[in-house]
Amino acid sequence: MSPNGGVSSLFRRFSNGWRRCQVAALLLAWSIAPSPVAAAEPPPSNGSSHIRALTFGILPIGGPSESLEAWRPMLEDLSKTLHLPIRSLSVSTYEGLGEAMAEERVDFAFVSGRLALDAVLNDRMRVIAQLTRTNGSRGYYSVLLVAKDSPLHNLDDLFRQPGHLRYARGEVLSVSGYLVPETQLFANRRLDSDTFFASVSVDNHQNNALAVANNEVDVATNNTADLERFAQRFPDQYARLRVLWTSSLIPHAVVVIRTDLPADLRQQVANALTSYGKGKNAASERAKLQLIHDISGFMPAGNETLVPFADIEFNLDRRRAYSAQWVSDAAMQARLHKIDAEHEALVRRLMAPSGP
C-alpha cells in the first residue's frame, strides 16, 4: 500500500467534521507585535531576509484573548531575537487553528499532538520543539470530572447508566478532551460516547469544568494541566469538583513550523525557542513562560514525537472496527488489515529523519 494513500484516508473522516463547523462560531483574535528592532539595526544576512513577518498560531487555552495575552511577552522577546515582527493568531477552537494551518495563514504554531499530526501529514509542517513544564513532568493526563457530591464514585457507576447522564467533552481533535477518553474508556467497551449519554455538549476544558461545577452536566473530560490552571482562576468552582478517572500519560504539546519557510529561518526559530529561559535573561524569560501554562521552556523535538498520538488513533480505529457490524468476519479482518497497514506507513513517515 502507498504510504500517502494510507495517510490521506486516515484523515479524510476529520475533514468532514471541520466543514460542518460554522465559520461564524470561530472567534479569531489577531494581534500584531510591533517590531522591536530599531531601523538602524540590520536583519541577519541570510537566505530568509525576504521574510517580513511571521504568524504564530496559539492552541486555545481558556479564551482566545486570554491565550493571546499569556503568549504576548514571550513572543515579543522572540521577535527581538529573530529580528522579525511576530503576529499572533489565537482562536476559540481546535478546528479554527487547524483550518488556519491548512490555509497557510500560520507559519509556526503551538499545538496539541493530534493537531500536529494533521499539520505534519497534510499541511507541510514539521515538529521543531516540545514544551517542558516546571514540575519536570514528561506529559499530562486526561481525566473525567464529576461534582464532589456526585453519586458517581467509579466507572462502574458511570457505565450502569446509559442514556441518563449529561456529558461535556472536548472537540474531536482534542487529545485529552476526546481521543484518549474515547479510546481508553468507551471504544474498548464497544461504546460511543456520543450515543451513550443522554446529552453531549462540546466546549473547551475551562467551560466544561465550569459546567460540572455549576451542575449543568454530570460528567466532563479535562486534563491535569488545565485543571491546575482552573484551580488558580476558579478556586471556588474547583472545590466542587472530583476526578472520577485518570488516563495513561499523554506527551506534552509541540511547536510545528512550515517546511516551505527557508531552512535557515526554521533553524533560527527552533534555536530561539529551545534556548529561551536558559540564557543570561533566564529568570525574566522563565517568568514570562509561567504566564502561558506553567511552561518552563522548550526542548528540541522532531516528528517522531507524534508517534504516541498516531498510536492513539490506531487503537481507537481498531476498537471501533471490532465493535462495528460486519457482513462477515472476512470483511472485518480486511478492515483491520487496512488499519494496520496505514498505521505502519504513518509511523515510518514520522520516524524518517528530519531537521528543522
Short mmCIF file of N, CA, C and O in Angstrom, two decimals, residues 182-313:
data_model
loop_
_atom_site.label_atom_id
_atom_site.label_comp_id
_atom_site.label_asym_id
_atom_site.label_seq_id
_atom_site.Cartn_x
_atom_site.Cartn_y
_atom_site.Cartn_z
N GLU A 182 -12.11 8.55 24.75
CA GLU A 182 -12.88 7.74 23.81
C GLU A 182 -12.18 6.40 23.58
O GLU A 182 -12.83 5.35 23.48
N THR A 183 -10.85 6.43 23.49
CA THR A 183 -10.08 5.21 23.25
C THR A 183 -10.03 4.32 24.48
O THR A 183 -10.31 3.12 24.41
N GLN A 184 -9.67 4.90 25.61
CA GLN A 184 -9.41 4.10 26.80
C GLN A 184 -10.66 3.71 27.58
O GLN A 184 -10.65 2.73 28.32
N LEU A 185 -11.77 4.46 27.41
CA LEU A 185 -12.96 4.19 28.19
C LEU A 185 -14.12 3.62 27.39
O LEU A 185 -14.79 2.69 27.84
N PHE A 186 -14.37 4.20 26.23
CA PHE A 186 -15.60 3.86 25.52
C PHE A 186 -15.41 2.82 24.41
O PHE A 186 -16.14 1.83 24.36
N ALA A 187 -14.43 3.04 23.55
CA ALA A 187 -14.27 2.14 22.41
C ALA A 187 -13.98 0.71 22.84
O ALA A 187 -14.47 -0.24 22.22
N ASN A 188 -13.18 0.53 23.88
CA ASN A 188 -12.88 -0.85 24.30
C ASN A 188 -14.04 -1.52 25.01
O ASN A 188 -13.99 -2.71 25.31
N ARG A 189 -15.11 -0.75 25.29
CA ARG A 189 -16.35 -1.34 25.79
C ARG A 189 -17.41 -1.41 24.69
O ARG A 189 -18.58 -1.62 24.96
N ARG A 190 -16.96 -1.18 23.47
CA ARG A 190 -17.85 -1.17 22.30
C ARG A 190 -18.95 -0.12 22.45
O ARG A 190 -20.12 -0.34 22.12
N LEU A 191 -18.55 1.04 22.95
CA LEU A 191 -19.46 2.15 23.14
C LEU A 191 -18.95 3.38 22.41
O LEU A 191 -17.76 3.50 22.12
N ASP A 192 -19.87 4.29 22.12
CA ASP A 192 -19.54 5.59 21.56
C ASP A 192 -20.10 6.63 22.52
O ASP A 192 -21.29 6.62 22.82
N SER A 193 -19.25 7.52 23.00
CA SER A 193 -19.71 8.49 24.00
C SER A 193 -20.84 9.37 23.47
O SER A 193 -21.70 9.81 24.23
N ASP A 194 -20.84 9.62 22.16
CA ASP A 194 -21.87 10.50 21.60
C ASP A 194 -23.26 9.86 21.62
O ASP A 194 -24.26 10.55 21.49
N THR A 195 -23.33 8.54 21.77
CA THR A 195 -24.63 7.87 21.85
C THR A 195 -24.89 7.27 23.23
O THR A 195 -26.03 6.93 23.55
N PHE A 196 -23.86 7.13 24.04
CA PHE A 196 -24.03 6.54 25.37
C PHE A 196 -24.77 7.47 26.32
O PHE A 196 -25.59 7.04 27.14
N PHE A 197 -24.50 8.76 26.22
CA PHE A 197 -25.06 9.72 27.18
C PHE A 197 -26.40 10.28 26.70
O PHE A 197 -26.71 10.26 25.51
N ALA A 198 -27.15 10.82 27.65
CA ALA A 198 -28.44 11.43 27.31
C ALA A 198 -28.25 12.68 26.49
O ALA A 198 -29.04 12.99 25.59
N SER A 199 -27.19 13.44 26.78
CA SER A 199 -26.87 14.65 26.01
C SER A 199 -25.36 14.83 26.01
O SER A 199 -24.67 14.43 26.96
N VAL A 200 -24.86 15.45 24.95
CA VAL A 200 -23.42 15.69 24.81
C VAL A 200 -23.22 17.12 24.35
O VAL A 200 -23.81 17.56 23.37
N SER A 201 -22.39 17.87 25.08
CA SER A 201 -22.01 19.22 24.67
C SER A 201 -20.51 19.25 24.44
O SER A 201 -19.76 18.48 25.04
N VAL A 202 -20.08 20.14 23.55
CA VAL A 202 -18.67 20.24 23.18
C VAL A 202 -18.18 21.65 23.48
O VAL A 202 -18.75 22.62 22.98
N ASP A 203 -17.10 21.75 24.28
CA ASP A 203 -16.57 23.06 24.62
C ASP A 203 -15.11 22.90 25.05
O ASP A 203 -14.58 21.78 25.04
N ASN A 204 -14.47 24.01 25.45
CA ASN A 204 -13.09 23.91 25.91
C ASN A 204 -13.04 23.39 27.34
O ASN A 204 -14.06 23.28 28.03
N HIS A 205 -11.82 23.08 27.82
CA HIS A 205 -11.66 22.47 29.14
C HIS A 205 -12.19 23.37 30.25
O HIS A 205 -12.83 22.89 31.20
N GLN A 206 -11.91 24.66 30.17
CA GLN A 206 -12.35 25.57 31.21
C GLN A 206 -13.87 25.59 31.33
O GLN A 206 -14.42 25.46 32.43
N ASN A 207 -14.55 25.75 30.22
CA ASN A 207 -16.02 25.82 30.26
C ASN A 207 -16.64 24.48 30.66
O ASN A 207 -17.69 24.45 31.32
N ASN A 208 -16.00 23.37 30.28
CA ASN A 208 -16.52 22.06 30.68
C ASN A 208 -16.40 21.86 32.19
O ASN A 208 -17.30 21.30 32.83
N ALA A 209 -15.28 22.32 32.76
CA ALA A 209 -15.12 22.21 34.22
C ALA A 209 -16.15 23.08 34.93
O ALA A 209 -16.74 22.68 35.95
N LEU A 210 -16.39 24.28 34.40
CA LEU A 210 -17.41 25.15 34.99
C LEU A 210 -18.79 24.52 34.90
O LEU A 210 -19.61 24.66 35.82
N ALA A 211 -19.05 23.83 33.80
CA ALA A 211 -20.35 23.19 33.62
C ALA A 211 -20.60 22.13 34.69
O ALA A 211 -21.71 21.99 35.21
N VAL A 212 -19.56 21.37 35.04
CA VAL A 212 -19.71 20.37 36.11
C VAL A 212 -19.91 21.07 37.45
O VAL A 212 -20.80 20.71 38.23
N ALA A 213 -19.09 22.08 37.72
CA ALA A 213 -19.18 22.79 39.00
C ALA A 213 -20.54 23.45 39.19
O ALA A 213 -21.04 23.54 40.31
N ASN A 214 -21.15 23.89 38.10
CA ASN A 214 -22.44 24.58 38.16
C ASN A 214 -23.62 23.65 37.92
O ASN A 214 -24.76 24.10 37.71
N ASN A 215 -23.36 22.33 37.93
CA ASN A 215 -24.41 21.31 37.78
C ASN A 215 -25.16 21.41 36.46
O ASN A 215 -26.35 21.09 36.38
N GLU A 216 -24.46 21.84 35.41
CA GLU A 216 -25.05 21.89 34.07
C GLU A 216 -24.84 20.57 33.33
O GLU A 216 -25.58 20.28 32.39
N VAL A 217 -23.84 19.82 33.73
CA VAL A 217 -23.59 18.47 33.19
C VAL A 217 -23.19 17.57 34.35
O VAL A 217 -22.82 18.04 35.43
N ASP A 218 -23.26 16.25 34.11
CA ASP A 218 -22.91 15.29 35.16
C ASP A 218 -21.45 14.84 35.09
O ASP A 218 -20.84 14.54 36.12
N VAL A 219 -20.92 14.77 33.88
CA VAL A 219 -19.55 14.27 33.65
C VAL A 219 -18.91 15.14 32.57
O VAL A 219 -19.57 15.54 31.61
N ALA A 220 -17.60 15.38 32.72
CA ALA A 220 -16.89 16.14 31.69
C ALA A 220 -15.45 15.66 31.59
O ALA A 220 -14.85 15.22 32.57
N THR A 221 -14.89 15.76 30.39
CA THR A 221 -13.47 15.48 30.20
C THR A 221 -12.66 16.73 30.53
O THR A 221 -13.14 17.85 30.44
N ASN A 222 -11.39 16.49 30.89
CA ASN A 222 -10.48 17.59 31.15
C ASN A 222 -9.08 17.00 31.17
O ASN A 222 -8.89 15.85 30.77
N ASN A 223 -8.10 17.76 31.66
CA ASN A 223 -6.76 17.19 31.83
C ASN A 223 -6.08 17.83 33.03
O ASN A 223 -6.50 18.89 33.51
N THR A 224 -5.05 17.17 33.52
CA THR A 224 -4.41 17.61 34.77
C THR A 224 -3.75 18.97 34.63
O THR A 224 -3.76 19.76 35.59
N ALA A 225 -3.17 19.26 33.45
CA ALA A 225 -2.52 20.57 33.27
C ALA A 225 -3.53 21.70 33.30
O ALA A 225 -3.33 22.72 33.97
N ASP A 226 -4.64 21.55 32.59
CA ASP A 226 -5.66 22.60 32.57
C ASP A 226 -6.37 22.71 33.92
O ASP A 226 -6.80 23.81 34.30
N LEU A 227 -6.48 21.61 34.64
CA LEU A 227 -7.11 21.67 35.95
C LEU A 227 -6.28 22.50 36.93
O LEU A 227 -6.84 23.21 37.78
N GLU A 228 -4.95 22.43 36.82
CA GLU A 228 -4.10 23.25 37.68
C GLU A 228 -4.38 24.74 37.43
O GLU A 228 -4.49 25.52 38.37
N ARG A 229 -4.48 25.09 36.17
CA ARG A 229 -4.78 26.48 35.81
C ARG A 229 -6.19 26.86 36.28
O ARG A 229 -6.41 27.96 36.78
N PHE A 230 -7.13 25.94 36.12
CA PHE A 230 -8.51 26.19 36.54
C PHE A 230 -8.58 26.43 38.05
O PHE A 230 -9.31 27.31 38.52
N ALA A 231 -7.82 25.66 38.82
CA ALA A 231 -7.83 25.80 40.28
C ALA A 231 -7.35 27.18 40.71
O ALA A 231 -7.85 27.74 41.71
N GLN A 232 -6.42 27.75 39.97
CA GLN A 232 -5.92 29.08 40.29
C GLN A 232 -6.93 30.17 39.93
O GLN A 232 -7.10 31.13 40.68
N ARG A 233 -7.60 30.01 38.80
CA ARG A 233 -8.52 31.05 38.32
C ARG A 233 -9.90 30.95 38.97
O ARG A 233 -10.58 31.95 39.17
N PHE A 234 -10.35 29.71 39.26
CA PHE A 234 -11.70 29.50 39.80
C PHE A 234 -11.64 28.59 41.03
O PHE A 234 -12.13 27.46 41.00
N PRO A 235 -11.02 29.06 42.11
CA PRO A 235 -10.85 28.18 43.28
C PRO A 235 -12.16 27.68 43.87
O PRO A 235 -12.24 26.54 44.33
N ASP A 236 -13.20 28.51 43.90
CA ASP A 236 -14.48 28.08 44.47
C ASP A 236 -15.10 26.97 43.64
O ASP A 236 -15.59 25.96 44.18
N GLN A 237 -15.09 27.14 42.31
CA GLN A 237 -15.66 26.12 41.44
C GLN A 237 -14.81 24.84 41.45
O GLN A 237 -15.35 23.72 41.40
N TYR A 238 -13.50 25.01 41.53
CA TYR A 238 -12.62 23.84 41.57
C TYR A 238 -12.91 22.99 42.82
O TYR A 238 -12.85 21.75 42.76
N ALA A 239 -13.24 23.65 43.91
CA ALA A 239 -13.52 22.93 45.16
C ALA A 239 -14.76 22.05 45.04
O ALA A 239 -14.95 21.14 45.87
N ARG A 240 -15.59 22.29 44.03
CA ARG A 240 -16.81 21.49 43.85
C ARG A 240 -16.59 20.28 42.95
O ARG A 240 -17.52 19.52 42.67
N LEU A 241 -15.36 20.08 42.48
CA LEU A 241 -15.08 19.02 41.50
C LEU A 241 -14.39 17.82 42.14
O LEU A 241 -13.72 17.94 43.17
N ARG A 242 -14.52 16.69 41.46
CA ARG A 242 -13.83 15.47 41.86
C ARG A 242 -13.41 14.72 40.59
O ARG A 242 -14.16 14.69 39.61
N VAL A 243 -12.24 14.14 40.62
CA VAL A 243 -11.75 13.35 39.48
C VAL A 243 -12.27 11.93 39.61
O VAL A 243 -12.01 11.25 40.62
N LEU A 244 -12.98 11.47 38.59
CA LEU A 244 -13.54 10.12 38.59
C LEU A 244 -12.59 9.11 37.97
O LEU A 244 -12.55 7.94 38.38
N TRP A 245 -11.82 9.56 36.98
CA TRP A 245 -10.93 8.64 36.23
C TRP A 245 -9.74 9.42 35.69
O TRP A 245 -9.86 10.60 35.35
N THR A 246 -8.59 8.75 35.65
CA THR A 246 -7.36 9.34 35.11
C THR A 246 -6.77 8.41 34.07
O THR A 246 -6.69 7.19 34.29
N SER A 247 -6.32 8.97 32.96
CA SER A 247 -5.81 8.18 31.84
C SER A 247 -4.34 7.81 32.05
O SER A 247 -3.72 8.14 33.07
N SER A 248 -3.78 7.15 31.05
CA SER A 248 -2.33 6.95 31.00
C SER A 248 -1.68 8.27 30.54
O SER A 248 -2.37 9.20 30.12
N LEU A 249 -0.36 8.34 30.61
CA LEU A 249 0.36 9.57 30.31
C LEU A 249 0.21 9.99 28.84
O LEU A 249 0.30 9.16 27.94
N ILE A 250 0.02 11.29 28.62
CA ILE A 250 -0.07 11.87 27.28
C ILE A 250 1.12 12.81 27.11
O ILE A 250 1.34 13.69 27.95
N PRO A 251 1.91 12.67 26.05
CA PRO A 251 3.05 13.58 25.87
C PRO A 251 2.60 15.03 25.71
O PRO A 251 1.50 15.31 25.25
N HIS A 252 3.50 15.95 26.08
CA HIS A 252 3.20 17.37 26.03
C HIS A 252 2.99 17.87 24.60
O HIS A 252 3.37 17.22 23.62
N ALA A 253 2.39 19.07 24.50
CA ALA A 253 2.16 19.73 23.21
C ALA A 253 3.48 20.12 22.56
O ALA A 253 4.54 20.15 23.21
N VAL A 254 3.41 20.43 21.27
CA VAL A 254 4.62 20.71 20.48
C VAL A 254 4.47 22.01 19.69
O VAL A 254 3.38 22.57 19.61
N VAL A 255 5.59 22.44 19.10
CA VAL A 255 5.59 23.57 18.16
C VAL A 255 5.92 23.03 16.78
O VAL A 255 6.88 22.27 16.61
N VAL A 256 5.09 23.39 15.80
CA VAL A 256 5.34 22.99 14.41
C VAL A 256 5.62 24.23 13.57
O VAL A 256 5.20 25.34 13.92
N ILE A 257 6.33 24.04 12.47
CA ILE A 257 6.68 25.16 11.58
C ILE A 257 6.52 24.72 10.14
O ILE A 257 6.67 23.53 9.80
N ARG A 258 6.21 25.66 9.27
CA ARG A 258 6.02 25.35 7.85
C ARG A 258 7.34 24.93 7.21
O ARG A 258 8.38 25.57 7.40
N THR A 259 7.30 23.87 6.42
CA THR A 259 8.52 23.38 5.78
C THR A 259 8.91 24.19 4.56
O THR A 259 10.03 24.05 4.06
N ASP A 260 8.00 25.05 4.06
CA ASP A 260 8.37 25.85 2.90
C ASP A 260 9.01 27.18 3.30
O ASP A 260 9.38 27.98 2.43
N LEU A 261 9.19 27.42 4.60
CA LEU A 261 9.99 28.56 5.03
C LEU A 261 11.47 28.23 4.79
O LEU A 261 11.86 27.07 4.79
N PRO A 262 12.31 29.24 4.59
CA PRO A 262 13.74 28.97 4.37
C PRO A 262 14.32 28.14 5.52
O PRO A 262 13.99 28.36 6.70
N ALA A 263 15.20 27.21 5.19
CA ALA A 263 15.77 26.31 6.19
C ALA A 263 16.50 27.06 7.29
O ALA A 263 16.42 26.70 8.47
N ASP A 264 17.20 28.15 6.93
CA ASP A 264 17.93 28.89 7.94
C ASP A 264 16.98 29.57 8.92
O ASP A 264 17.26 29.65 10.13
N LEU A 265 15.83 30.03 8.44
CA LEU A 265 14.86 30.66 9.32
C LEU A 265 14.23 29.62 10.25
O LEU A 265 14.03 29.88 11.44
N ARG A 266 13.91 28.45 9.71
CA ARG A 266 13.37 27.39 10.56
C ARG A 266 14.34 27.05 11.69
O ARG A 266 13.95 26.85 12.84
N GLN A 267 15.62 27.00 11.36
CA GLN A 267 16.62 26.69 12.37
C GLN A 267 16.72 27.80 13.41
O GLN A 267 16.86 27.55 14.61
N GLN A 268 16.63 29.05 12.95
CA GLN A 268 16.69 30.18 13.88
C GLN A 268 15.51 30.15 14.85
O GLN A 268 15.67 30.41 16.05
N VAL A 269 14.32 29.85 14.34
CA VAL A 269 13.14 29.77 15.20
C VAL A 269 13.31 28.64 16.21
O VAL A 269 13.04 28.82 17.41
N ALA A 270 13.76 27.49 15.75
CA ALA A 270 13.97 26.35 16.65
C ALA A 270 14.98 26.70 17.73
O ALA A 270 14.78 26.41 18.92
N ASN A 271 16.08 27.34 17.34
CA ASN A 271 17.11 27.71 18.31
C ASN A 271 16.59 28.74 19.32
O ASN A 271 16.89 28.65 20.52
N ALA A 272 15.82 29.71 18.81
CA ALA A 272 15.29 30.74 19.71
C ALA A 272 14.34 30.13 20.74
O ALA A 272 14.35 30.52 21.92
N LEU A 273 13.53 29.19 20.31
CA LEU A 273 12.59 28.54 21.23
C LEU A 273 13.30 27.70 22.27
O LEU A 273 13.03 27.79 23.47
N THR A 274 14.21 26.84 21.82
CA THR A 274 14.84 25.88 22.74
C THR A 274 15.87 26.53 23.66
O THR A 274 16.25 25.94 24.67
N SER A 275 16.32 27.74 23.34
CA SER A 275 17.25 28.44 24.22
C SER A 275 16.55 29.43 25.14
O SER A 275 17.15 29.97 26.06
N TYR A 276 15.24 29.65 24.91
CA TYR A 276 14.50 30.62 25.70
C TYR A 276 14.38 30.13 27.15
O TYR A 276 14.04 28.98 27.42
N GLY A 277 14.66 31.02 28.09
CA GLY A 277 14.61 30.67 29.50
C GLY A 277 15.87 30.02 30.02
O GLY A 277 15.90 29.53 31.16
N LYS A 278 16.93 30.00 29.21
CA LYS A 278 18.15 29.31 29.59
C LYS A 278 19.40 30.20 29.53
O LYS A 278 20.48 29.77 29.94
N GLY A 279 19.29 31.42 29.01
CA GLY A 279 20.45 32.28 28.83
C GLY A 279 20.62 33.30 29.95
O GLY A 279 20.17 33.10 31.08
N LYS A 280 21.23 34.44 29.60
CA LYS A 280 21.53 35.45 30.61
C LYS A 280 20.27 36.09 31.19
O LYS A 280 20.28 36.63 32.30
N ASN A 281 19.17 36.07 30.42
CA ASN A 281 17.90 36.63 30.90
C ASN A 281 16.95 35.53 31.36
O ASN A 281 15.72 35.67 31.28
N ALA A 282 17.52 34.42 31.83
CA ALA A 282 16.72 33.23 32.13
C ALA A 282 15.59 33.51 33.12
O ALA A 282 14.46 33.08 32.91
N ALA A 283 15.89 34.24 34.20
CA ALA A 283 14.87 34.46 35.23
C ALA A 283 13.68 35.23 34.68
O ALA A 283 12.52 34.86 34.90
N SER A 284 13.95 36.30 33.92
CA SER A 284 12.88 37.10 33.33
C SER A 284 12.09 36.28 32.31
O SER A 284 10.86 36.34 32.27
N GLU A 285 12.80 35.51 31.50
CA GLU A 285 12.13 34.72 30.47
C GLU A 285 11.29 33.60 31.08
O GLU A 285 10.18 33.32 30.60
N ARG A 286 11.80 32.97 32.12
CA ARG A 286 11.01 31.90 32.76
C ARG A 286 9.74 32.46 33.38
O ARG A 286 8.69 31.80 33.39
N ALA A 287 9.81 33.69 33.89
CA ALA A 287 8.60 34.32 34.45
C ALA A 287 7.55 34.54 33.36
O ALA A 287 6.35 34.37 33.60
N LYS A 288 8.00 34.88 32.17
CA LYS A 288 7.07 35.06 31.05
C LYS A 288 6.49 33.73 30.60
O LYS A 288 5.31 33.65 30.22
N LEU A 289 7.29 32.67 30.63
CA LEU A 289 6.80 31.35 30.28
C LEU A 289 5.72 30.89 31.27
O LEU A 289 4.76 30.21 30.88
N GLN A 290 5.89 31.24 32.53
CA GLN A 290 4.92 30.85 33.54
C GLN A 290 3.53 31.42 33.26
O GLN A 290 2.52 30.85 33.65
N LEU A 291 3.49 32.55 32.56
CA LEU A 291 2.20 33.16 32.23
C LEU A 291 1.40 32.31 31.27
O LEU A 291 0.18 32.40 31.21
N ILE A 292 2.08 31.48 30.49
CA ILE A 292 1.41 30.74 29.43
C ILE A 292 0.63 29.56 29.99
O ILE A 292 -0.58 29.49 29.89
N HIS A 293 1.34 28.62 30.60
CA HIS A 293 0.64 27.42 31.06
C HIS A 293 1.56 26.63 31.97
O HIS A 293 1.69 25.41 31.83
N ASP A 294 2.25 27.32 32.87
CA ASP A 294 3.25 26.69 33.72
C ASP A 294 4.33 26.01 32.87
O ASP A 294 4.80 24.92 33.17
N ILE A 295 4.70 26.66 31.78
CA ILE A 295 5.75 26.14 30.90
C ILE A 295 7.11 26.58 31.43
O ILE A 295 7.29 27.73 31.83
N SER A 296 8.07 25.67 31.43
CA SER A 296 9.42 26.03 31.85
C SER A 296 10.35 26.26 30.66
O SER A 296 11.43 26.79 30.82
N GLY A 297 9.93 25.86 29.47
CA GLY A 297 10.75 26.05 28.28
C GLY A 297 10.37 25.07 27.18
O GLY A 297 9.30 24.46 27.22
N PHE A 298 11.26 24.94 26.23
CA PHE A 298 11.05 24.03 25.10
C PHE A 298 12.32 23.22 24.87
O PHE A 298 13.43 23.74 24.99
N MET A 299 12.14 21.96 24.51
CA MET A 299 13.28 21.13 24.18
C MET A 299 13.21 20.75 22.71
O MET A 299 12.11 20.70 22.12
N PRO A 300 14.36 20.49 22.07
CA PRO A 300 14.34 20.10 20.66
C PRO A 300 13.51 18.83 20.45
O PRO A 300 13.51 17.93 21.29
N ALA A 301 12.78 18.78 19.36
CA ALA A 301 11.94 17.61 19.06
C ALA A 301 11.73 17.53 17.56
O ALA A 301 11.91 18.51 16.83
N GLY A 302 11.34 16.36 17.10
CA GLY A 302 11.05 16.15 15.69
C GLY A 302 9.73 15.42 15.52
O GLY A 302 9.00 15.18 16.49
N ASN A 303 9.43 15.04 14.29
CA ASN A 303 8.15 14.40 14.00
C ASN A 303 7.95 13.09 14.75
O ASN A 303 6.81 12.66 14.97
N GLU A 304 9.05 12.44 15.14
CA GLU A 304 8.92 11.18 15.88
C GLU A 304 8.17 11.36 17.19
O GLU A 304 7.61 10.41 17.75
N THR A 305 8.12 12.61 17.69
CA THR A 305 7.39 12.92 18.92
C THR A 305 5.91 12.59 18.78
O THR A 305 5.21 12.38 19.78
N LEU A 306 5.42 12.52 17.55
CA LEU A 306 3.99 12.34 17.31
C LEU A 306 3.56 10.88 17.23
O LEU A 306 2.37 10.60 17.10
N VAL A 307 4.50 9.95 17.31
CA VAL A 307 4.14 8.53 17.22
C VAL A 307 3.12 8.13 18.29
O VAL A 307 2.17 7.40 17.97
N PRO A 308 3.25 8.57 19.55
CA PRO A 308 2.22 8.19 20.53
C PRO A 308 0.82 8.64 20.15
O PRO A 308 -0.17 7.95 20.45
N PHE A 309 0.70 9.77 19.45
CA PHE A 309 -0.62 10.25 19.03
C PHE A 309 -1.14 9.43 17.85
O PHE A 309 -2.35 9.20 17.73
N ALA A 310 -0.23 9.00 16.99
CA ALA A 310 -0.63 8.08 15.91
C ALA A 310 -1.12 6.76 16.51
O ALA A 310 -2.07 6.15 16.01
N ASP A 311 -0.47 6.32 17.59
CA ASP A 311 -0.89 5.09 18.25
C ASP A 311 -2.28 5.22 18.86
O ASP A 311 -3.07 4.26 18.86
N ILE A 312 -2.60 6.40 19.41
CA ILE A 312 -3.93 6.63 19.97
C ILE A 312 -4.99 6.46 18.88
O ILE A 312 -6.01 5.78 19.07
N GLU A 313 -4.75 7.07 17.71
CA GLU A 313 -5.68 6.94 16.59
C GLU A 313 -5.80 5.47 16.15
O GLU A 313 -6.90 4.98 15.86
#
